[in-house]
XYZ file of N, CA and C in Angstrom:
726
model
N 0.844 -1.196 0.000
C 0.000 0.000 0.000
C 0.877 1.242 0.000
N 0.489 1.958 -1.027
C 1.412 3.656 -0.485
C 0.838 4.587 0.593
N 2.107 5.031 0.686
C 1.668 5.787 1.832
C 1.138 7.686 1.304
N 0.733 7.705 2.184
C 0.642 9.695 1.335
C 0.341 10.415 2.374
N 1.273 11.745 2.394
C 0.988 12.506 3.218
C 1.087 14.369 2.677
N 0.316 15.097 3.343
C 0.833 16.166 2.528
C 0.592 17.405 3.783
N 1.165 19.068 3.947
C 0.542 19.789 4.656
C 1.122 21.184 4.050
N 0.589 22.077 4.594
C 0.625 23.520 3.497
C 1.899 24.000 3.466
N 2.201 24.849 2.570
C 2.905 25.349 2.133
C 3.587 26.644 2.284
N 4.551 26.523 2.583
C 5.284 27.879 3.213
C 4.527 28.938 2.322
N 4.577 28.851 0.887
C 4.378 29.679 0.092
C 3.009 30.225 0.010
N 2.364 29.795 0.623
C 0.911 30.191 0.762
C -0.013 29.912 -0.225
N -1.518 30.786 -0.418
C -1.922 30.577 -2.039
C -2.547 28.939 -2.047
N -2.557 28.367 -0.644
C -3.739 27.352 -1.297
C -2.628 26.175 -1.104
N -1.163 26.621 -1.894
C -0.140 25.511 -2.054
C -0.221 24.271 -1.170
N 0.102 23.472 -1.236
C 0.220 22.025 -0.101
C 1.766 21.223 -0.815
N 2.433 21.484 0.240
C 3.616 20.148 -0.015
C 3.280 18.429 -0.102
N 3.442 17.754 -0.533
C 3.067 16.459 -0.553
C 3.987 15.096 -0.486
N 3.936 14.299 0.100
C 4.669 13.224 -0.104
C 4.224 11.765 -0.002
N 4.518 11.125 -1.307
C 4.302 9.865 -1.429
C 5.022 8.527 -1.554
N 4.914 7.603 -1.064
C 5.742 6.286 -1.040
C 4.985 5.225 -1.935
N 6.058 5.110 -2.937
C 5.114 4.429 -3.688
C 4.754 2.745 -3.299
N 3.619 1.872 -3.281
C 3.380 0.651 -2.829
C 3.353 -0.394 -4.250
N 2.576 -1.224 -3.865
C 2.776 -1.875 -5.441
C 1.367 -1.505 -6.327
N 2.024 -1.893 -6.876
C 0.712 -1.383 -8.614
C 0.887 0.481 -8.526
N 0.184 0.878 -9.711
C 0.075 2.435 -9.578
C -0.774 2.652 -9.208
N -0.714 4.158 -8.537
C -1.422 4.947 -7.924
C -2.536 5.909 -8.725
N -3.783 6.042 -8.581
C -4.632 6.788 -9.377
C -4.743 8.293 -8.931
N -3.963 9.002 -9.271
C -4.251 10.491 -9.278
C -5.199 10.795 -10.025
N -5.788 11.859 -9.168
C -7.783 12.657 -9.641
C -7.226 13.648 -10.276
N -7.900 14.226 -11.531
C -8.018 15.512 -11.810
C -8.276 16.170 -10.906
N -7.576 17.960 -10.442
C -7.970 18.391 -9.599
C -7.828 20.206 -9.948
N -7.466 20.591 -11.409
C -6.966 21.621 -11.614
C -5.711 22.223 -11.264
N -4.959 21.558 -10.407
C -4.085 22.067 -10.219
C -2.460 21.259 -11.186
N -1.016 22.279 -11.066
C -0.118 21.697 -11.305
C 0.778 21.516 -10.430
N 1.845 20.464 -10.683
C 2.684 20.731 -9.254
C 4.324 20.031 -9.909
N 4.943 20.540 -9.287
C 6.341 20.229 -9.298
C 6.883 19.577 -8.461
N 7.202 18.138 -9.219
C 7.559 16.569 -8.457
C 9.208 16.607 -8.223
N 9.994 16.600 -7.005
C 11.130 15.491 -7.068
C 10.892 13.927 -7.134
N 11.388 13.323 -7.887
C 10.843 11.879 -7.709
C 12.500 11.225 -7.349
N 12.583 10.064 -6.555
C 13.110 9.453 -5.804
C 13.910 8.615 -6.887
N 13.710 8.210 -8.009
C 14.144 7.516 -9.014
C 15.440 7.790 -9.867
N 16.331 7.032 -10.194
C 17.592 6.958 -10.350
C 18.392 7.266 -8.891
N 20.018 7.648 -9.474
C 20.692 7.696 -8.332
C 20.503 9.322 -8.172
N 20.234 9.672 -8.513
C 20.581 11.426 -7.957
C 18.731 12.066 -7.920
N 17.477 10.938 -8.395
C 16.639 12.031 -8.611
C 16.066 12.339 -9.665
N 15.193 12.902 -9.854
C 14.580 13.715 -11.242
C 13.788 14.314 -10.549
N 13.507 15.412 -11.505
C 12.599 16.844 -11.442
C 11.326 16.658 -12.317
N 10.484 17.028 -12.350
C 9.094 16.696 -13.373
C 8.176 17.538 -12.858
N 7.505 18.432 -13.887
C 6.196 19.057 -13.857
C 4.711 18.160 -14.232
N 4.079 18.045 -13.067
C 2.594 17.519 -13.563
C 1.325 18.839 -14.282
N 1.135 18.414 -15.511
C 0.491 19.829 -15.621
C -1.076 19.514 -15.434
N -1.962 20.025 -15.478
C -3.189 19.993 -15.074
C -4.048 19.008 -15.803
N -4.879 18.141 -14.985
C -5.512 17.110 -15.938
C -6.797 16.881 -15.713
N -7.402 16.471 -16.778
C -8.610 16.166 -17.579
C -9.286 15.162 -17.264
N -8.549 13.986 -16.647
C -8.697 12.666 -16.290
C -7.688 12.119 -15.420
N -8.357 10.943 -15.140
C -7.101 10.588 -13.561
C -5.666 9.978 -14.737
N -4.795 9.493 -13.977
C -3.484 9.481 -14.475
C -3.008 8.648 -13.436
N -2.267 7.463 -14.257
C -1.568 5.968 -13.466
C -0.407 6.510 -13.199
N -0.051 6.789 -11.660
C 1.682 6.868 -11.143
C 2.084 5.821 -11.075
N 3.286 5.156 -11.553
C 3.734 3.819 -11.051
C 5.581 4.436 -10.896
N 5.685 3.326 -10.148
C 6.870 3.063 -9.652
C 7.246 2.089 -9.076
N 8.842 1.865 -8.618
C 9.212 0.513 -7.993
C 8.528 0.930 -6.886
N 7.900 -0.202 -5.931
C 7.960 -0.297 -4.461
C 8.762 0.822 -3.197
N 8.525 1.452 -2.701
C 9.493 2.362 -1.946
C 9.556 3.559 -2.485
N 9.618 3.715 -3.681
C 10.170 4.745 -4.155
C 9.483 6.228 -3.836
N 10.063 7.510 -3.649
C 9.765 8.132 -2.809
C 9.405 9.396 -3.641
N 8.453 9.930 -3.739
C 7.911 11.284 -4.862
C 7.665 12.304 -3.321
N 8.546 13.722 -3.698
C 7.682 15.199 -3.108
C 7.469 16.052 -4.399
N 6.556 16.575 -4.199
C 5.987 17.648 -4.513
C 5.435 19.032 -4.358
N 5.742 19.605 -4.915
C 4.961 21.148 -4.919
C 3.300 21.145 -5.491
N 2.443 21.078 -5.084
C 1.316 21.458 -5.729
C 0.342 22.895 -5.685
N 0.429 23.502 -6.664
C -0.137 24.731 -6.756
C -2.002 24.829 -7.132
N -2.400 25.557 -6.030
C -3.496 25.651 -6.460
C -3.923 26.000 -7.746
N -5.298 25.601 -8.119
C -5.544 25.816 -9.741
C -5.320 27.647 -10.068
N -4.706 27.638 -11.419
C -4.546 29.101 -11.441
C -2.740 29.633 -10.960
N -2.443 29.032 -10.021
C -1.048 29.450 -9.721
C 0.243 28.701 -9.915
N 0.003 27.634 -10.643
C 1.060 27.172 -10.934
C 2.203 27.894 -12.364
N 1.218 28.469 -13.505
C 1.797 29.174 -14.341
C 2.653 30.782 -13.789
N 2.655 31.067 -12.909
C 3.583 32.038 -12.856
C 5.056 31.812 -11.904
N 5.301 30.376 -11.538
C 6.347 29.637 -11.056
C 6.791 29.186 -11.964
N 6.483 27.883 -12.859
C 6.782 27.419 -13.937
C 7.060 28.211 -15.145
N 6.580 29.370 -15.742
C 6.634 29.894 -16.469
C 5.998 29.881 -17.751
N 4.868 29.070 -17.843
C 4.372 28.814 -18.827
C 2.721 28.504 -19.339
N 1.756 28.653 -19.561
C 0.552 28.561 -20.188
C 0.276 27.255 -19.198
N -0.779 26.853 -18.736
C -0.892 25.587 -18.541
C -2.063 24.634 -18.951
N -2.071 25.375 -20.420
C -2.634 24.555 -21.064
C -1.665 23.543 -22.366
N -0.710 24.300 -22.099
C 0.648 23.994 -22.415
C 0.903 22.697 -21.732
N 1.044 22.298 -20.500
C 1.297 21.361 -19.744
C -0.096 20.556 -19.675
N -1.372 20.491 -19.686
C -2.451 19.655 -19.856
C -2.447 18.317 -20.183
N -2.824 17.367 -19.116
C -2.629 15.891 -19.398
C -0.773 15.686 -19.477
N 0.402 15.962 -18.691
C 1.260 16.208 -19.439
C 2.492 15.937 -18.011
N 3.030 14.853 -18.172
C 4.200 14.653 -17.431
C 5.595 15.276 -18.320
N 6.179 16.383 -17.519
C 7.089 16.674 -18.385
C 8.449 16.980 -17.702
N 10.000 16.912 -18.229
C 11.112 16.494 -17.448
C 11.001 18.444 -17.011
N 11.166 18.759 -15.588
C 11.606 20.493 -15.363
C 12.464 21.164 -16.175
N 13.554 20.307 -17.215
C 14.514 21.176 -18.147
C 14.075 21.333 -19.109
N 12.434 21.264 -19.400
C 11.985 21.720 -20.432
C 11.499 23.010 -20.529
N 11.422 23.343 -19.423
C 11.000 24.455 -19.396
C 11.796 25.784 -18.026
N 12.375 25.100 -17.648
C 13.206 26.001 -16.926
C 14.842 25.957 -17.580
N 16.142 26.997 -17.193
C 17.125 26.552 -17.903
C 17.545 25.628 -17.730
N 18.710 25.043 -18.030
C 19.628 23.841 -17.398
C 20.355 23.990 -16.469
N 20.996 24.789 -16.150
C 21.751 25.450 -15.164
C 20.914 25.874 -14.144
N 19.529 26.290 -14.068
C 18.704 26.419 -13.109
C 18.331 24.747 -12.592
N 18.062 23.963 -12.952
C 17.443 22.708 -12.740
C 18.600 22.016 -12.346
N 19.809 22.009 -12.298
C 20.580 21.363 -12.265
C 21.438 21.913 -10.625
N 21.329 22.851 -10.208
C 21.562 23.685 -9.413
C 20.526 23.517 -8.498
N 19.118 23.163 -8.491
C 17.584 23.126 -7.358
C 17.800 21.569 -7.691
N 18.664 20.931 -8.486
C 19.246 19.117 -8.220
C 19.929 19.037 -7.041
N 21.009 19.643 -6.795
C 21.902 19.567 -6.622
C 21.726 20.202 -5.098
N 20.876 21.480 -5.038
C 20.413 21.488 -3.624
C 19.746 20.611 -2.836
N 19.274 19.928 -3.663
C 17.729 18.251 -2.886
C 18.689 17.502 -2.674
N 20.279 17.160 -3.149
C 20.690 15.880 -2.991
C 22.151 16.213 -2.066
N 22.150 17.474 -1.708
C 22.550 17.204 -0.699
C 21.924 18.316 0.902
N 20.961 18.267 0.442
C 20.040 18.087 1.621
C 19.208 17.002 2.181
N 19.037 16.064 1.287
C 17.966 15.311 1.338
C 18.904 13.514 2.686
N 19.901 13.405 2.624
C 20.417 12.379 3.596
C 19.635 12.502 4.549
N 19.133 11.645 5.289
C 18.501 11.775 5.975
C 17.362 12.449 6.041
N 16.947 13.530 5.775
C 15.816 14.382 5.918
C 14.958 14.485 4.755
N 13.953 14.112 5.567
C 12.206 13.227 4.622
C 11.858 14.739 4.499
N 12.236 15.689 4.566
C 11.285 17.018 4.622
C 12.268 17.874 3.630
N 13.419 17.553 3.300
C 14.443 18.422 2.622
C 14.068 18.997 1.107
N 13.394 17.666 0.397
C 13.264 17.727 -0.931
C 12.148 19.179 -1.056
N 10.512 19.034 0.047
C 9.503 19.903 -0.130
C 10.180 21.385 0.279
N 11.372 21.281 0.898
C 11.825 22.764 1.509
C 12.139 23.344 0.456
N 13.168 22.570 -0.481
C 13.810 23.554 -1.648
C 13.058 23.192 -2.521
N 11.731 22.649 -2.847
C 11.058 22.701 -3.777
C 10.068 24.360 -3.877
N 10.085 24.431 -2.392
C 9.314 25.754 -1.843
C 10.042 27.209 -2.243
N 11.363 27.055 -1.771
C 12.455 28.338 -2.049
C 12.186 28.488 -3.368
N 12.437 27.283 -4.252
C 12.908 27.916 -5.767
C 11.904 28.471 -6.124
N 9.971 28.224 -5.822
C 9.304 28.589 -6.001
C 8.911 29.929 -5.829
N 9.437 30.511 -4.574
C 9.283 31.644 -3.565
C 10.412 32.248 -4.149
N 11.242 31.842 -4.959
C 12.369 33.256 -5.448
C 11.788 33.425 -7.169
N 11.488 32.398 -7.800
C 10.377 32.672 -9.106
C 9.156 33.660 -9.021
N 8.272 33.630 -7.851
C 7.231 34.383 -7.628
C 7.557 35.979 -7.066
N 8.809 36.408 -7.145
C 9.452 37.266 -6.523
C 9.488 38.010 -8.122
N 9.796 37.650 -8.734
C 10.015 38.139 -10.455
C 8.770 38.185 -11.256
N 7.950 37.417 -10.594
C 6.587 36.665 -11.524
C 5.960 38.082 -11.726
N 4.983 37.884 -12.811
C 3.934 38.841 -12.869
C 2.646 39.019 -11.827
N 2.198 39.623 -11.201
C 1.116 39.521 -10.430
C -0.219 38.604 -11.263
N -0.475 38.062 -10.222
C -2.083 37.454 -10.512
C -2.509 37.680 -11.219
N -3.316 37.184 -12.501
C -4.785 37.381 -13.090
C -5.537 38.106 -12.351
N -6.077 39.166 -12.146
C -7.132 39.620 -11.212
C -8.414 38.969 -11.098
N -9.018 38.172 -12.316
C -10.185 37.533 -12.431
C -10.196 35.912 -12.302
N -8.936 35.949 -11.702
C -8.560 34.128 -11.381
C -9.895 33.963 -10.576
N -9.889 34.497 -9.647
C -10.165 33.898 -8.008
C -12.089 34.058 -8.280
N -12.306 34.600 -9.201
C -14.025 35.040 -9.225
C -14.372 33.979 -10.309
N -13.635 33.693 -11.431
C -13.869 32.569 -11.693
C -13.680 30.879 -11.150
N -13.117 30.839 -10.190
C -13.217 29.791 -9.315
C -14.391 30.007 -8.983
N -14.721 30.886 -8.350
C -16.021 30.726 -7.401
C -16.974 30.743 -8.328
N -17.049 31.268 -9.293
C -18.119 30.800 -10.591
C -18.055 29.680 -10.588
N -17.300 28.912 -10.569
C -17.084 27.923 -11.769
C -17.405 26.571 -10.353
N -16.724 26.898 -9.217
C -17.290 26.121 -8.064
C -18.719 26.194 -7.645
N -19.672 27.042 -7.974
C -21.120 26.993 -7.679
C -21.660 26.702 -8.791
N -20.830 26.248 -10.071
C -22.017 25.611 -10.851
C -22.529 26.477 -11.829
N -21.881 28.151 -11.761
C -22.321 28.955 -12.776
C -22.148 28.793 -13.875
N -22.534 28.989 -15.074
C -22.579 29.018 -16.946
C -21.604 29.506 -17.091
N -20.971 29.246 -18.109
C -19.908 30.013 -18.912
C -20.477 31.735 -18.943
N -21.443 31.987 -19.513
C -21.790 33.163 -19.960
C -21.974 34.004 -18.424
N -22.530 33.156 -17.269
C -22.379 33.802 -15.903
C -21.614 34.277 -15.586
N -20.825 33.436 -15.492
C -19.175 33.800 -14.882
C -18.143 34.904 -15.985
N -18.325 34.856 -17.712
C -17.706 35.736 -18.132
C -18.905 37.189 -17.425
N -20.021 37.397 -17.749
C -20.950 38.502 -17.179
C -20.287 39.078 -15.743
N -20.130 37.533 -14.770
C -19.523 38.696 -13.736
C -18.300 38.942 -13.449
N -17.274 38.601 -14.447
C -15.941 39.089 -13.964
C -15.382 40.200 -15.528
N -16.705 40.334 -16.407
C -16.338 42.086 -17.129
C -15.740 41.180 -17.902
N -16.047 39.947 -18.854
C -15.199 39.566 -19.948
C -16.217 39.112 -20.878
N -16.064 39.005 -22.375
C -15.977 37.964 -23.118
C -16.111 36.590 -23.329
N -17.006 35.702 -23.489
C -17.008 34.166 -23.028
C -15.540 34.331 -23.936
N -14.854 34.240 -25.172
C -13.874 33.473 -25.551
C -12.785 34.259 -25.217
N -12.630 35.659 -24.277
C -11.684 36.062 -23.566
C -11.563 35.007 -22.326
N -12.765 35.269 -22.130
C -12.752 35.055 -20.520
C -11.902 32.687 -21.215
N -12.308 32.424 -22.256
C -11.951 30.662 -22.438
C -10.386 30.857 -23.003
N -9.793 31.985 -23.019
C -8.434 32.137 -23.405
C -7.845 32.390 -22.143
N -7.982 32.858 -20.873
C -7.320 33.427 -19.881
C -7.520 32.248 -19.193
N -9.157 31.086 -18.826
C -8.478 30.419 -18.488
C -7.870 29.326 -18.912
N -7.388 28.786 -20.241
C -6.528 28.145 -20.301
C -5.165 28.069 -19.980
N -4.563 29.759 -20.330
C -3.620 30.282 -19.503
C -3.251 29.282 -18.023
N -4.481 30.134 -17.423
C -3.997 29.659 -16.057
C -4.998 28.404 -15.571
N -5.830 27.896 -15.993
C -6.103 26.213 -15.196
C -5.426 25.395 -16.481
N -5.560 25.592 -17.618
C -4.952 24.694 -18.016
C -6.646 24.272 -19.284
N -7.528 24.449 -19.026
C -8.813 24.265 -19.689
C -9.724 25.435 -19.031
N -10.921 25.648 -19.905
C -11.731 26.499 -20.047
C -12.641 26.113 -18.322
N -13.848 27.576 -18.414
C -14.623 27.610 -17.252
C -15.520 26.241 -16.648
N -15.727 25.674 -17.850
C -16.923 24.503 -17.857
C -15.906 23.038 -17.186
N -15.178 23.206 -18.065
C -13.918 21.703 -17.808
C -13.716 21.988 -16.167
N -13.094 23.206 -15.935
C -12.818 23.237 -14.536
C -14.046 22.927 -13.679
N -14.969 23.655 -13.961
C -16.097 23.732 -12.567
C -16.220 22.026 -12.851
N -16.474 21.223 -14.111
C -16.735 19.979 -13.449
C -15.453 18.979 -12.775
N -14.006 19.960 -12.849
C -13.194 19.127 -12.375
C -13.327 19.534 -10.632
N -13.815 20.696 -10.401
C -14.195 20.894 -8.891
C -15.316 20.456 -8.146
N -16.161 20.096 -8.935
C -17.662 19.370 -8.185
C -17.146 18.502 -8.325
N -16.195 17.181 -8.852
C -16.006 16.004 -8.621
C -15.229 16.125 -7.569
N -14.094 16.411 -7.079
C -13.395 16.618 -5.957
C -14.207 17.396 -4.878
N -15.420 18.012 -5.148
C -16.333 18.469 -3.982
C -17.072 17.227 -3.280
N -17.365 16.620 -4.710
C -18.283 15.510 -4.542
C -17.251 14.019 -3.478
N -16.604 14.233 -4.143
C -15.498 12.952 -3.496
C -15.121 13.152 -2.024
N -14.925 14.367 -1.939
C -14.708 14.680 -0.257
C -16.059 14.434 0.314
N -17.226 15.014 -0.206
C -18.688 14.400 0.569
C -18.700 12.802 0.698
N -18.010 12.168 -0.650
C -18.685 10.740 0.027
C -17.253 10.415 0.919
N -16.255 10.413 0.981
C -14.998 10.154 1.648
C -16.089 10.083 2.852
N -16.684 10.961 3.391
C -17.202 11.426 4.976
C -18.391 10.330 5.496
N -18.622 9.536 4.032
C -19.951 8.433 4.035
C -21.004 8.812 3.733
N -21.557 10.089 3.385
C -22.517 10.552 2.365
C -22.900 9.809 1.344
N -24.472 9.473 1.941
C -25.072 8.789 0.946
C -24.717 9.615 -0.579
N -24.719 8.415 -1.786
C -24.049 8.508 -2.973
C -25.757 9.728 -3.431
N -26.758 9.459 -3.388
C -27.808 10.097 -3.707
C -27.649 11.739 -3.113
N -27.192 11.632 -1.759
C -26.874 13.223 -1.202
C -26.338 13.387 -1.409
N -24.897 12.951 -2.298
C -24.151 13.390 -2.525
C -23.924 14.379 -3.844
N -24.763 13.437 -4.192
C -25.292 13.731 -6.372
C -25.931 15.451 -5.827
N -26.850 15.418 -4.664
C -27.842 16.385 -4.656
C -26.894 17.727 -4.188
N -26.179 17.322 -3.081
C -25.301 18.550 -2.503
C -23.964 19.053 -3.498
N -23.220 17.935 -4.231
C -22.500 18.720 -5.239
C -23.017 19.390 -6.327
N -24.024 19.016 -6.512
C -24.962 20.195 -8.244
C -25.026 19.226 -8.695
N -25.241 17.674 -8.738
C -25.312 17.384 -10.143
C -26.960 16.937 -10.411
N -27.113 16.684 -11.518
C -28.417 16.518 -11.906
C -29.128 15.468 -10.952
N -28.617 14.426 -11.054
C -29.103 13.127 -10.142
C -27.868 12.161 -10.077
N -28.283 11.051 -8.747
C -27.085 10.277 -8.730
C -26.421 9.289 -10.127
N -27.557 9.193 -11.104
C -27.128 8.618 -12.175
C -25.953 9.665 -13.208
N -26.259 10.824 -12.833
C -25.331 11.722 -13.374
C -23.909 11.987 -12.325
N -24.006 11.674 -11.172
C -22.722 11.496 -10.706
C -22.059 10.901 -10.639
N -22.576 9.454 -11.072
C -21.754 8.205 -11.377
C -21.348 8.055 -12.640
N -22.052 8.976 -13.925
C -21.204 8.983 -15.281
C -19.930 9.771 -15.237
N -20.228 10.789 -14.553
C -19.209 11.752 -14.267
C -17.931 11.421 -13.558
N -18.212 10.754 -12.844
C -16.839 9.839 -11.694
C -16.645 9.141 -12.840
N -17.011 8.240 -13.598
C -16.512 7.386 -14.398
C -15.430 7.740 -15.955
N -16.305 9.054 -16.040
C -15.384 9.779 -17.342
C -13.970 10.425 -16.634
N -14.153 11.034 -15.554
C -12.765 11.501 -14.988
C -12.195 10.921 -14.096
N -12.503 9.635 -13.591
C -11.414 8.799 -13.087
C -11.316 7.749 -13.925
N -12.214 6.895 -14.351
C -12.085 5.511 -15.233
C -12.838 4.831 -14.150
N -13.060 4.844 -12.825
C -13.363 3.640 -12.100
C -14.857 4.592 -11.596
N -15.643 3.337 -11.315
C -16.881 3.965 -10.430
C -16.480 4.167 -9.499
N -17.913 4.741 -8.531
C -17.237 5.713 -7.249
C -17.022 4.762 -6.563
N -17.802 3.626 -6.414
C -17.549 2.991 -5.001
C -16.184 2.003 -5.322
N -15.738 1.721 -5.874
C -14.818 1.497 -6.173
C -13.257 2.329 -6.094
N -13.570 3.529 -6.355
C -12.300 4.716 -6.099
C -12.822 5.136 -4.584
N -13.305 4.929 -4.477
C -13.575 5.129 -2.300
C -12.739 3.708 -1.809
N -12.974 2.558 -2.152
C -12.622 0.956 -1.782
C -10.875 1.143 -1.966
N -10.606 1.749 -3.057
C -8.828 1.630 -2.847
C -8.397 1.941 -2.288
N -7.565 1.450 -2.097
C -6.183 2.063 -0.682
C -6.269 3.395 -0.678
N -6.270 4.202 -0.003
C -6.054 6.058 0.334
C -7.609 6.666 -0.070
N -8.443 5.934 -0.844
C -9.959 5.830 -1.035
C -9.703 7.025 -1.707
């Protein structure tokens, strides 16, 4: 069984550090809007990897033991660390020297490996710094990030949510690809499923559950779990870490 643990982030913004041990078979990561920046435990020195925002769940595998931290940025804030569109990164495991220099990546290597002897917490520390000296240069926020979340988390229309944040539906479906990585509609249903999943985690009947996340009926929350994870619900509750 893997283990997983995660808790917030120096850097603030929602961020959560994370760490996982991998067990046998792979692990099913949820779409969740967000991206995050992996050390993974693999080879002798390590690798670096950007997860960019996804559409559908996604098989982690690894040997037994093997040890992944991460940076994960709330939806919306991972493009001004990374440097790049994140629709760019969508569905998208990619090595960090693709997009940062070489001499930068090789240098935030080289700090994890010799911090990391001994200390289970070393890798998320300097995953945090390099982040926190990038956001120091970054451009400020989207101003209309944070109002389209909350659109897009209550279930509002495309045309709602451009109406109340003063845009354009295909402005407002260009900015957020930018920053979630997919448009208003893709996101809000990648957040009622992770709304929905934390209700039944708690044992919420699957019917209250359909009713309290927005969806039409429980037959519509079980197509929906099924298109963005692959597995039915009661089944992605039954696995290890549920």
């Amino acid at each position: 069984m893997s283990d997983y643990r995660e808790r917030k982030a120096l850097i603030g913004g929602g961020a959560v550090v994370w760490t996982r041990t991998a067990g046998a078979g792979p692990q099913r990561v949820l779409p969740d809007g967000c991206t995050d920046l992996i050390w993974s435990g693999t080879g002798p020195d390590g690798e670096l990897i950007v997860a960019g925002p996804d559409t559908r769940a996604h098989l982690a595998s690894g040997p037994p033991g093997t040890r992944a931290v991460g940076l994960r940025f709330a939806p919306g804030a991972g493009p001004a660390v990374l440097g790049v569109p994140a629709h760019e990164l969508r569905d998208l495991r990619v090595p960090l020297a693709a997009l940062w220099p070489d001499a930068e990546v090789r240098r935030l290597a080289e700090r994890i490996a010799e911090r990391t002897a001994g200390r289970e917490t070393a890798p998320g520390r300097v995953l945090e710094e390099a982040a926190l000296g990038r956001l120091r240069t970054a451009e400020p926020p989207d101003p209309v990030l944070a109002a389209i979340i909350a659109g897009a988390s209550r279930g509002t229309g495309v045309a709602g949510i451009a109406a109340a944040v003063g845009l354009g539906e295909r402005q407002l479906h260009r900015r957020s690809l930018a920053a979630f990585g997919y448009g208003p509609k893709t996101l809000g249903r990648v957040l009622r499923l992770n709304r929905a999943l934390d209700l039944a985690r708690t044992g919420v009947r699957f019917a209250e559950v359909a009713a309290t996340a927005g969806y039409a009926d429980q037959a519509h929350l079980a197509r929906e779990v099924r298109t963005l994870t692959g597995v039915p619900l009661s089944r992605l509750l039954a696995a290890p870490g549920g």
